[in-house]
PDB file of C-alpha atoms in Angstrom:
ATOM      1  CA  PHE A   1     -23.685  74.892 184.919  1.00  0.00           C
ATOM      2  CA  LEU A   2     -24.357  72.403 187.732  1.00  0.00           C
ATOM      3  CA  ASP A   3     -21.310  73.675 189.637  1.00  0.00           C
ATOM      4  CA  LYS A   4     -23.247  76.872 190.350  1.00  0.00           C
ATOM      5  CA  ALA A   5     -25.442  74.891 192.746  1.00  0.00           C
ATOM      6  CA  ALA A   6     -22.492  74.648 195.144  1.00  0.00           C
ATOM      7  CA  ILE A   7     -21.663  78.362 195.073  1.00  0.00           C
ATOM      8  CA  ILE A   8     -22.406  80.106 198.370  1.00  0.00           C
ATOM      9  CA  VAL A   9     -23.865  83.536 197.675  1.00  0.00           C
ATOM     10  CA  ASP A  10     -23.549  86.532 199.958  1.00  0.00           C
ATOM     11  CA  ASP A  11     -26.294  86.152 202.560  1.00  0.00           C
ATOM     12  CA  HIS A  12     -25.357  88.839 205.113  1.00  0.00           C
ATOM     13  CA  GLY A  13     -28.745  90.453 204.712  1.00  0.00           C
ATOM     14  CA  MET A  14     -30.658  87.210 205.031  1.00  0.00           C
ATOM     15  CA  ASP A  15     -32.924  86.502 207.987  1.00  0.00           C
ATOM     16  CA  PRO A  16     -31.005  84.248 210.477  1.00  0.00           C
ATOM     17  CA  GLU A  17     -33.926  81.804 210.624  1.00  0.00           C
ATOM     18  CA  LYS A  18     -33.990  81.456 206.836  1.00  0.00           C
ATOM     19  CA  LYS A  19     -30.200  81.171 206.799  1.00  0.00           C
ATOM     20  CA  SER A  20     -30.306  78.187 209.156  1.00  0.00           C
ATOM     21  CA  GLU A  21     -33.028  76.512 207.088  1.00  0.00           C
ATOM     22  CA  ARG A  22     -31.125  76.947 203.861  1.00  0.00           C
ATOM     23  CA  ASN A  23     -29.768  73.780 202.234  1.00  0.00           C
ATOM     24  CA  ILE A  24     -26.212  74.107 200.989  1.00  0.00           C
ATOM     25  CA  ILE A  25     -25.418  71.796 198.077  1.00  0.00           C
ATOM     26  CA  SER A  26     -21.976  70.238 198.429  1.00  0.00           C
ATOM     27  CA  LEU A  27     -19.561  69.700 195.554  1.00  0.00           C
ATOM     28  CA  ALA A  28     -19.849  65.951 196.161  1.00  0.00           C
ATOM     29  CA  GLN A  29     -23.602  66.097 195.556  1.00  0.00           C
ATOM     30  CA  VAL A  30     -23.058  68.071 192.361  1.00  0.00           C
ATOM     31  CA  GLU A  31     -20.572  65.456 191.130  1.00  0.00           C
ATOM     32  CA  GLU A  32     -23.085  62.698 191.898  1.00  0.00           C
ATOM     33  CA  VAL A  33     -25.702  64.429 189.748  1.00  0.00           C
ATOM     34  CA  LYS A  34     -23.130  64.778 186.965  1.00  0.00           C
ATOM     35  CA  LEU A  35     -22.395  61.054 187.153  1.00  0.00           C
ATOM     36  CA  VAL A  36     -26.066  60.145 186.829  1.00  0.00           C
ATOM     37  CA  LEU A  37     -26.608  62.546 183.914  1.00  0.00           C
ATOM     38  CA  SER A  38     -23.546  61.178 182.101  1.00  0.00           C
ATOM     39  CA  MET A  39     -25.051  57.683 182.326  1.00  0.00           C
ATOM     40  CA  MET A  40     -28.355  58.666 180.729  1.00  0.00           C
ATOM     41  CA  PRO A  41     -27.233  58.383 177.056  1.00  0.00           C
ATOM     42  CA  ILE A  42     -26.024  54.825 177.729  1.00  0.00           C
ATOM     43  CA  TRP A  43     -29.257  54.109 179.580  1.00  0.00           C
ATOM     44  CA  ALA A  44     -31.379  55.402 176.678  1.00  0.00           C
ATOM     45  CA  THR A  45     -29.527  53.501 173.953  1.00  0.00           C
ATOM     46  CA  THR A  46     -30.031  50.110 175.636  1.00  0.00           C
ATOM     47  CA  ILE A  47     -33.834  50.346 175.571  1.00  0.00           C
ATOM     48  CA  ILE A  48     -34.092  49.166 171.953  1.00  0.00           C
ATOM     49  CA  PHE A  49     -32.469  45.837 172.858  1.00  0.00           C
ATOM     50  CA  TRP A  50     -35.449  44.935 175.029  1.00  0.00           C
ATOM     51  CA  THR A  51     -37.792  46.002 172.230  1.00  0.00           C
ATOM     52  CA  ALA A  52     -36.154  43.365 170.030  1.00  0.00           C
ATOM     53  CA  TYR A  53     -36.282  40.920 172.931  1.00  0.00           C
ATOM     54  CA  ALA A  54     -40.039  41.481 173.272  1.00  0.00           C
ATOM     55  CA  GLN A  55     -40.638  40.109 169.772  1.00  0.00           C
ATOM     56  CA  MET A  56     -39.373  36.695 170.861  1.00  0.00           C
ATOM     57  CA  THR A  57     -42.197  36.371 173.377  1.00  0.00           C
ATOM     58  CA  THR A  58     -44.887  37.706 171.033  1.00  0.00           C
ATOM     59  CA  PHE A  59     -44.572  37.474 167.250  1.00  0.00           C
ATOM     60  CA  SER A  60     -41.996  34.682 167.251  1.00  0.00           C
ATOM     61  CA  VAL A  61     -44.293  32.546 169.396  1.00  0.00           C
ATOM     62  CA  GLN A  62     -47.155  33.395 167.040  1.00  0.00           C
ATOM     63  CA  GLN A  63     -44.978  32.282 164.120  1.00  0.00           C
ATOM     64  CA  ALA A  64     -44.344  28.988 165.912  1.00  0.00           C
ATOM     65  CA  THR A  65     -48.081  28.300 166.215  1.00  0.00           C
ATOM     66  CA  THR A  66     -48.371  28.274 162.408  1.00  0.00           C
ATOM     67  CA  MET A  67     -45.420  25.924 161.803  1.00  0.00           C
ATOM     68  CA  ASP A  68     -44.857  22.182 162.005  1.00  0.00           C
ATOM     69  CA  ARG A  69     -44.148  21.540 165.684  1.00  0.00           C
ATOM     70  CA  ARG A  70     -44.032  17.737 165.562  1.00  0.00           C
ATOM     71  CA  LEU A  71     -41.105  16.236 167.441  1.00  0.00           C
ATOM     72  CA  VAL A  72     -41.738  12.491 167.729  1.00  0.00           C
ATOM     73  CA  GLY A  73     -44.763  10.858 166.157  1.00  0.00           C
ATOM     74  CA  SER A  74     -47.838  12.918 166.945  1.00  0.00           C
ATOM     75  CA  PHE A  75     -46.223  14.773 169.862  1.00  0.00           C
ATOM     76  CA  GLN A  76     -46.097  18.520 169.233  1.00  0.00           C
ATOM     77  CA  ILE A  77     -43.861  21.057 170.950  1.00  0.00           C
ATOM     78  CA  PRO A  78     -45.869  23.843 172.649  1.00  0.00           C
ATOM     79  CA  ALA A  79     -45.160  27.053 170.757  1.00  0.00           C
ATOM     80  CA  ALA A  80     -44.372  29.024 173.920  1.00  0.00           C
ATOM     81  CA  SER A  81     -41.779  26.434 174.978  1.00  0.00           C
ATOM     82  CA  LEU A  82     -39.396  27.700 172.287  1.00  0.00           C
ATOM     83  CA  THR A  83     -38.358  30.380 174.759  1.00  0.00           C
ATOM     84  CA  VAL A  84     -36.299  27.624 176.389  1.00  0.00           C
ATOM     85  CA  PHE A  85     -33.662  28.474 173.798  1.00  0.00           C
ATOM     86  CA  PHE A  86     -33.173  31.769 175.667  1.00  0.00           C
ATOM     87  CA  VAL A  87     -31.983  29.814 178.677  1.00  0.00           C
ATOM     88  CA  GLY A  88     -30.067  27.370 176.519  1.00  0.00           C
ATOM     89  CA  SER A  89     -28.134  30.110 174.753  1.00  0.00           C
ATOM     90  CA  VAL A  90     -27.258  31.778 178.071  1.00  0.00           C
ATOM     91  CA  LEU A  91     -26.028  28.451 179.474  1.00  0.00           C
ATOM     92  CA  VAL A  92     -23.842  28.014 176.395  1.00  0.00           C
ATOM     93  CA  VAL A  93     -22.590  31.579 175.910  1.00  0.00           C
ATOM     94  CA  VAL A  94     -21.713  32.543 179.505  1.00  0.00           C
ATOM     95  CA  PRO A  95     -19.256  29.660 180.168  1.00  0.00           C
ATOM     96  CA  ILE A  96     -17.630  30.145 176.750  1.00  0.00           C
ATOM     97  CA  TYR A  97     -17.294  33.862 177.430  1.00  0.00           C
ATOM     98  CA  ASP A  98     -15.835  33.400 180.928  1.00  0.00           C
ATOM     99  CA  ARG A  99     -13.511  30.493 180.107  1.00  0.00           C
ATOM    100  CA  ALA A 100     -12.400  31.300 176.569  1.00  0.00           C
ATOM    101  CA  VAL A 101     -13.168  34.863 175.482  1.00  0.00           C
ATOM    102  CA  VAL A 102     -12.104  36.677 178.671  1.00  0.00           C
ATOM    103  CA  PRO A 103      -8.614  35.072 178.919  1.00  0.00           C
ATOM    104  CA  ILE A 104      -7.928  35.819 175.255  1.00  0.00           C
ATOM    105  CA  ALA A 105      -9.250  39.382 175.500  1.00  0.00           C
ATOM    106  CA  ARG A 106      -7.218  39.936 178.686  1.00  0.00           C
ATOM    107  CA  ARG A 107      -3.984  39.374 176.745  1.00  0.00           C
ATOM    108  CA  PHE A 108      -4.833  42.181 174.336  1.00  0.00           C
ATOM    109  CA  THR A 109      -6.532  44.675 176.658  1.00  0.00           C
ATOM    110  CA  GLY A 110      -4.680  44.067 179.921  1.00  0.00           C
ATOM    111  CA  ARG A 111      -7.977  44.311 181.778  1.00  0.00           C
ATOM    112  CA  ARG A 112      -8.850  41.699 184.395  1.00  0.00           C
ATOM    113  CA  GLU A 113     -12.402  41.362 183.027  1.00  0.00           C
ATOM    114  CA  GLY A 114     -11.187  41.167 179.413  1.00  0.00           C
ATOM    115  CA  ILE A 115     -13.467  43.795 177.896  1.00  0.00           C
ATOM    116  CA  THR A 116     -15.217  46.789 179.400  1.00  0.00           C
ATOM    117  CA  THR A 117     -18.862  46.777 180.421  1.00  0.00           C
ATOM    118  CA  LEU A 118     -19.723  49.130 177.555  1.00  0.00           C
ATOM    119  CA  GLN A 119     -18.053  46.787 175.071  1.00  0.00           C
ATOM    120  CA  ARG A 120     -20.012  43.900 176.550  1.00  0.00           C
ATOM    121  CA  ILE A 121     -23.284  45.793 176.126  1.00  0.00           C
ATOM    122  CA  GLY A 122     -22.245  46.647 172.569  1.00  0.00           C
ATOM    123  CA  VAL A 123     -21.813  42.954 171.727  1.00  0.00           C
ATOM    124  CA  GLY A 124     -25.344  42.326 172.995  1.00  0.00           C
ATOM    125  CA  LEU A 125     -26.725  45.116 170.810  1.00  0.00           C
ATOM    126  CA  VAL A 126     -24.999  43.663 167.733  1.00  0.00           C
ATOM    127  CA  LEU A 127     -26.468  40.232 168.474  1.00  0.00           C
ATOM    128  CA  SER A 128     -29.951  41.764 168.713  1.00  0.00           C
ATOM    129  CA  ILE A 129     -29.475  43.265 165.236  1.00  0.00           C
ATOM    130  CA  LEU A 130     -28.475  39.855 163.870  1.00  0.00           C
ATOM    131  CA  ALA A 131     -31.505  38.331 165.601  1.00  0.00           C
ATOM    132  CA  MET A 132     -33.872  40.741 163.845  1.00  0.00           C
ATOM    133  CA  VAL A 133     -32.221  39.992 160.485  1.00  0.00           C
ATOM    134  CA  ALA A 134     -32.572  36.250 161.147  1.00  0.00           C
ATOM    135  CA  SER A 135     -36.213  36.788 162.137  1.00  0.00           C
ATOM    136  CA  ALA A 136     -36.967  38.639 158.897  1.00  0.00           C
ATOM    137  CA  LEU A 137     -35.284  35.991 156.736  1.00  0.00           C
ATOM    138  CA  THR A 138     -37.061  33.162 158.550  1.00  0.00           C
ATOM    139  CA  GLU A 139     -40.423  34.875 158.115  1.00  0.00           C
ATOM    140  CA  ILE A 140     -39.757  35.317 154.389  1.00  0.00           C
ATOM    141  CA  LYS A 141     -38.996  31.596 154.173  1.00  0.00           C
ATOM    142  CA  ARG A 142     -42.118  30.714 156.180  1.00  0.00           C
ATOM    143  CA  LEU A 143     -44.357  32.855 153.968  1.00  0.00           C
ATOM    144  CA  SER A 144     -42.901  31.420 150.752  1.00  0.00           C
ATOM    145  CA  VAL A 145     -43.661  27.883 151.961  1.00  0.00           C
ATOM    146  CA  ALA A 146     -47.123  28.915 153.172  1.00  0.00           C
ATOM    147  CA  HIS A 147     -48.042  30.440 149.801  1.00  0.00           C
ATOM    148  CA  ALA A 148     -46.561  27.546 147.824  1.00  0.00           C
ATOM    149  CA  THR A 149     -48.309  24.792 149.792  1.00  0.00           C
ATOM    150  CA  PRO A 150     -51.536  26.115 151.328  1.00  0.00           C
ATOM    151  CA  SER A 151     -52.815  23.831 154.079  1.00  0.00           C
ATOM    152  CA  PRO A 152     -56.481  23.483 155.102  1.00  0.00           C
ATOM    153  CA  SER A 153     -55.413  23.314 158.749  1.00  0.00           C
ATOM    154  CA  GLY A 154     -53.414  26.513 158.419  1.00  0.00           C
ATOM    155  CA  THR A 155     -50.205  24.754 159.470  1.00  0.00           C
ATOM    156  CA  VAL A 156     -47.197  25.626 157.335  1.00  0.00           C
ATOM    157  CA  PRO A 157     -45.169  22.508 156.388  1.00  0.00           C
ATOM    158  CA  LEU A 158     -41.973  24.032 157.743  1.00  0.00           C
ATOM    159  CA  SER A 159     -40.175  22.861 160.878  1.00  0.00           C
ATOM    160  CA  VAL A 160     -40.538  25.133 163.893  1.00  0.00           C
ATOM    161  CA  PHE A 161     -36.804  24.738 164.490  1.00  0.00           C
ATOM    162  CA  TRP A 162     -36.215  27.330 161.774  1.00  0.00           C
ATOM    163  CA  LEU A 163     -36.996  29.814 164.551  1.00  0.00           C
ATOM    164  CA  VAL A 164     -34.156  28.587 166.787  1.00  0.00           C
ATOM    165  CA  PRO A 165     -31.461  30.976 165.405  1.00  0.00           C
ATOM    166  CA  GLN A 166     -33.424  34.113 166.296  1.00  0.00           C
ATOM    167  CA  PHE A 167     -34.184  32.803 169.791  1.00  0.00           C
ATOM    168  CA  PHE A 168     -30.552  31.788 170.279  1.00  0.00           C
ATOM    169  CA  LEU A 169     -29.181  35.145 169.078  1.00  0.00           C
ATOM    170  CA  VAL A 170     -31.461  37.169 171.340  1.00  0.00           C
ATOM    171  CA  GLY A 171     -30.646  34.888 174.270  1.00  0.00           C
ATOM    172  CA  ALA A 172     -26.921  35.276 173.612  1.00  0.00           C
ATOM    173  CA  GLY A 173     -27.426  39.024 173.362  1.00  0.00           C
ATOM    174  CA  GLU A 174     -29.207  38.973 176.703  1.00  0.00           C
ATOM    175  CA  ALA A 175     -26.200  37.223 178.286  1.00  0.00           C
ATOM    176  CA  PHE A 176     -24.037  40.169 177.244  1.00  0.00           C
ATOM    177  CA  THR A 177     -26.453  43.078 177.623  1.00  0.00           C
ATOM    178  CA  TYR A 178     -28.179  41.996 180.848  1.00  0.00           C
ATOM    179  CA  ILE A 179     -24.957  41.367 182.763  1.00  0.00           C
ATOM    180  CA  GLY A 180     -23.239  44.341 181.140  1.00  0.00           C
ATOM    181  CA  GLN A 181     -26.027  46.717 182.138  1.00  0.00           C
ATOM    182  CA  LEU A 182     -26.137  45.493 185.737  1.00  0.00           C
ATOM    183  CA  ASP A 183     -22.362  45.744 186.064  1.00  0.00           C
ATOM    184  CA  PHE A 184     -22.287  49.189 184.449  1.00  0.00           C
ATOM    185  CA  PHE A 185     -25.008  50.736 186.602  1.00  0.00           C
ATOM    186  CA  LEU A 186     -23.690  49.161 189.819  1.00  0.00           C
ATOM    187  CA  ARG A 187     -20.170  50.436 189.193  1.00  0.00           C
ATOM    188  CA  GLU A 188     -21.004  53.846 187.816  1.00  0.00           C
ATOM    189  CA  CYS A 189     -23.818  54.924 190.135  1.00  0.00           C
ATOM    190  CA  PRO A 190     -22.638  57.207 192.968  1.00  0.00           C
ATOM    191  CA  ALA A 191     -22.070  55.457 196.304  1.00  0.00           C
ATOM    192  CA  ALA A 192     -25.022  57.275 197.876  1.00  0.00           C
ATOM    193  CA  MET A 193     -27.316  56.167 195.033  1.00  0.00           C
ATOM    194  CA  LYS A 194     -26.428  52.479 194.662  1.00  0.00           C
ATOM    195  CA  THR A 195     -30.023  51.466 195.343  1.00  0.00           C
ATOM    196  CA  MET A 196     -31.163  53.110 192.106  1.00  0.00           C
ATOM    197  CA  SER A 197     -28.715  51.145 189.932  1.00  0.00           C
ATOM    198  CA  THR A 198     -30.988  48.110 189.624  1.00  0.00           C
ATOM    199  CA  GLY A 199     -33.943  50.427 189.034  1.00  0.00           C
ATOM    200  CA  MET A 200     -32.148  52.088 186.119  1.00  0.00           C
ATOM    201  CA  PHE A 201     -31.528  48.698 184.528  1.00  0.00           C
ATOM    202  CA  LEU A 202     -35.092  47.453 185.037  1.00  0.00           C
ATOM    203  CA  SER A 203     -36.483  50.700 183.629  1.00  0.00           C
ATOM    204  CA  THR A 204     -34.747  50.000 180.290  1.00  0.00           C
ATOM    205  CA  LEU A 205     -36.405  46.585 180.208  1.00  0.00           C
ATOM    206  CA  SER A 206     -39.887  47.915 180.921  1.00  0.00           C
ATOM    207  CA  LEU A 207     -39.534  50.855 178.526  1.00  0.00           C
ATOM    208  CA  GLY A 208     -38.320  48.463 175.825  1.00  0.00           C
ATOM    209  CA  PHE A 209     -41.536  46.451 176.113  1.00  0.00           C
ATOM    210  CA  PHE A 210     -43.639  49.634 176.190  1.00  0.00           C
ATOM    211  CA  PHE A 211     -41.873  50.902 173.071  1.00  0.00           C
ATOM    212  CA  SER A 212     -42.567  47.557 171.389  1.00  0.00           C
ATOM    213  CA  SER A 213     -46.302  47.940 172.026  1.00  0.00           C
ATOM    214  CA  ALA A 214     -46.272  51.531 170.786  1.00  0.00           C
ATOM    215  CA  LEU A 215     -44.293  50.593 167.678  1.00  0.00           C
ATOM    216  CA  VAL A 216     -46.692  47.757 166.822  1.00  0.00           C
ATOM    217  CA  ALA A 217     -49.668  50.118 167.156  1.00  0.00           C
ATOM    218  CA  ILE A 218     -48.014  52.794 165.005  1.00  0.00           C
ATOM    219  CA  VAL A 219     -46.936  50.338 162.294  1.00  0.00           C
ATOM    220  CA  HIS A 220     -50.396  48.781 162.153  1.00  0.00           C
ATOM    221  CA  MET A 221     -52.042  52.204 161.902  1.00  0.00           C
ATOM    222  CA  VAL A 222     -49.687  53.417 159.161  1.00  0.00           C
ATOM    223  CA  THR A 223     -49.601  50.259 157.010  1.00  0.00           C
ATOM    224  CA  SER A 224     -53.239  49.159 157.211  1.00  0.00           C
ATOM    225  CA  GLY A 225     -56.248  50.726 155.538  1.00  0.00           C
ATOM    226  CA  HIS A 226     -57.082  51.634 151.928  1.00  0.00           C
ATOM    227  CA  GLY A 227     -57.925  48.015 151.189  1.00  0.00           C
ATOM    228  CA  THR A 228     -54.649  46.606 152.550  1.00  0.00           C
ATOM    229  CA  SER A 229     -54.268  44.397 155.609  1.00  0.00           C
ATOM    230  CA  GLY A 230     -50.965  45.947 156.663  1.00  0.00           C
ATOM    231  CA  TRP A 231     -47.759  44.390 157.914  1.00  0.00           C
ATOM    232  CA  ILE A 232     -49.187  43.001 161.133  1.00  0.00           C
ATOM    233  CA  THR A 233     -52.361  40.902 160.955  1.00  0.00           C
ATOM    234  CA  ASP A 234     -54.082  38.249 163.044  1.00  0.00           C
ATOM    235  CA  ASN A 235     -53.349  35.779 160.246  1.00  0.00           C
ATOM    236  CA  LEU A 236     -49.592  36.003 159.731  1.00  0.00           C
ATOM    237  CA  ASN A 237     -49.897  34.344 156.318  1.00  0.00           C
ATOM    238  CA  LYS A 238     -51.743  37.429 155.053  1.00  0.00           C
ATOM    239  CA  GLY A 239     -49.380  39.967 156.579  1.00  0.00           C
ATOM    240  CA  LYS A 240     -45.831  41.172 156.053  1.00  0.00           C
ATOM    241  CA  LEU A 241     -44.276  40.591 159.441  1.00  0.00           C
ATOM    242  CA  TYR A 242     -40.842  40.417 157.841  1.00  0.00           C
ATOM    243  CA  ASN A 243     -41.069  44.156 157.101  1.00  0.00           C
ATOM    244  CA  PHE A 244     -41.625  44.814 160.797  1.00  0.00           C
ATOM    245  CA  TYR A 245     -38.499  42.799 161.596  1.00  0.00           C
ATOM    246  CA  TRP A 246     -36.544  44.749 158.977  1.00  0.00           C
ATOM    247  CA  LEU A 247     -37.771  47.969 160.574  1.00  0.00           C
ATOM    248  CA  LEU A 248     -36.579  46.803 163.983  1.00  0.00           C
ATOM    249  CA  ALA A 249     -33.216  45.815 162.503  1.00  0.00           C
ATOM    250  CA  ALA A 250     -32.846  49.282 160.945  1.00  0.00           C
ATOM    251  CA  LEU A 251     -33.805  51.009 164.204  1.00  0.00           C
ATOM    252  CA  SER A 252     -31.346  48.792 166.078  1.00  0.00           C
ATOM    253  CA  VAL A 253     -28.535  49.699 163.667  1.00  0.00           C
ATOM    254  CA  LEU A 254     -29.296  53.404 164.075  1.00  0.00           C
ATOM    255  CA  ASN A 255     -29.447  53.000 167.838  1.00  0.00           C
ATOM    256  CA  PHE A 256     -26.125  51.122 167.833  1.00  0.00           C
ATOM    257  CA  ALA A 257     -24.468  53.983 165.949  1.00  0.00           C
ATOM    258  CA  VAL A 258     -25.693  56.423 168.609  1.00  0.00           C
ATOM    259  CA  TYR A 259     -24.555  54.022 171.331  1.00  0.00           C
ATOM    260  CA  LEU A 260     -21.048  53.841 169.857  1.00  0.00           C
ATOM    261  CA  TYR A 261     -20.828  57.631 169.853  1.00  0.00           C
ATOM    262  CA  CYS A 262     -22.006  57.862 173.477  1.00  0.00           C
ATOM    263  CA  ALA A 263     -19.746  55.021 174.632  1.00  0.00           C
ATOM    264  CA  LYS A 264     -16.730  56.577 172.921  1.00  0.00           C
ATOM    265  CA  TRP A 265     -17.038  59.780 174.929  1.00  0.00           C
ATOM    266  CA  TYR A 266     -18.077  58.191 178.215  1.00  0.00           C
ATOM    267  CA  VAL A 267     -15.528  58.467 181.036  1.00  0.00           C
ATOM    268  CA  TYR A 268     -15.702  55.759 183.700  1.00  0.00           C
ATOM    269  CA  LYS A 269     -16.085  56.842 187.313  1.00  0.00           C
ATOM    270  CA  GLU A 270     -12.745  55.366 188.351  1.00  0.00           C
ATOM    271  CA  GLN A 271     -11.012  57.362 185.616  1.00  0.00           C
ATOM    272  CA  ARG A 272     -12.745  60.553 186.736  1.00  0.00           C
ATOM    273  CA  ILE A 273     -11.697  59.973 190.330  1.00  0.00           C
ATOM    274  CA  SER A 274      -8.068  59.305 189.367  1.00  0.00           C
ATOM    275  CA  THR A 275      -8.040  62.407 187.147  1.00  0.00           C
ATOM    276  CA  THR A 276      -9.522  64.535 189.940  1.00  0.00           C
ATOM    277  CA  ASN A 277      -6.961  63.226 192.450  1.00  0.00           C
ATOM    278  CA  LEU A 278      -4.137  63.946 190.006  1.00  0.00           C
ATOM    279  CA  GLU A 279      -5.369  67.513 189.516  1.00  0.00           C
ATOM    280  CA  GLU A 280      -5.553  68.017 193.279  1.00  0.00           C
ATOM    281  CA  GLU A 281      -1.998  66.704 193.701  1.00  0.00           C
ATOM    282  CA  GLU A 282      -0.775  69.097 191.006  1.00  0.00           C
ATOM    283  CA  LYS A 283      -2.447  72.006 192.799  1.00  0.00           C
ATOM    284  CA  VAL A 284      -0.778  71.005 196.085  1.00  0.00           C
ATOM    285  CA  ILE A 285       2.629  70.836 194.373  1.00  0.00           C
ATOM    286  CA  GLU A 286       2.070  74.275 192.840  1.00  0.00           C
ATOM    287  CA  LEU A 287       1.098  75.732 196.223  1.00  0.00           C
ATOM    288  CA  GLU A 288       4.165  74.203 197.900  1.00  0.00           C
ATOM    289  CA  ALA A 289       6.383  75.604 195.148  1.00  0.00           C
ATOM    290  CA  CYS A 290       4.851  79.057 195.618  1.00  0.00           C
ATOM    291  CA  CYS A 291       5.388  78.895 199.393  1.00  0.00           C
ATOM    292  CA  GLN A 292       9.031  77.871 198.976  1.00  0.00           C
ATOM    293  CA  ALA A 293       9.577  80.709 196.529  1.00  0.00           C
TER     294      ALA A 293
END
């Protein structure tokens, strides 16, 4: 359908002034549009990762405020400082990936980078699913302790370090997804549109946070009322935040299935170019054979 944009129609009866003003779309421009459109399914299926990521800076921090944050004596860890495990997991995962995983993967795949960018993004999506499962299980544990040993201060006698696995998993997922997305968009964007590659990546991040806000509002509206407090409440001990985490895990699994389907049928730009060049060479050979005949 898009190829029709490059078709030059008969314009013998057209006014010369209008003919000179007319913009002719080249085949190269049509191919660039095709490249961008082919990237959109991958773009759309990475948004949910950042929705899961958003929970680590909101609800997970809120969970930390209700837990035992004592480290040494009376010193308490600030709840928001738990996000340091994002950085910690990246510092741990990236060197292991570059020094251990890539060389091993290179032996099996024959690729210099070990695995493809889409496979790298896929690993990040799987880690985000595991993070949501860990978040739900930790919240169930936190609630069971809170209900078993109610505290006048509202502090649950459960170490805040129970939250570390979910922070670590999301951080590890970020190491794969973040770098994978940047690499994918930089490589696959047309040469004339390289400046939009970073914008495409950042748009998934922002839309992920927007979707998180919308999802929280929808869940609160649907689950609250009729005498019930709903899943999400100001007092986490009276809510069912674990159900929200299970919902995110289910949405992430569904999204990952769609991502796998899209990634399976995606053709990298370098493969398209090599295929196009091969087809052109075959046409030249056919023409030469016809001329010799």
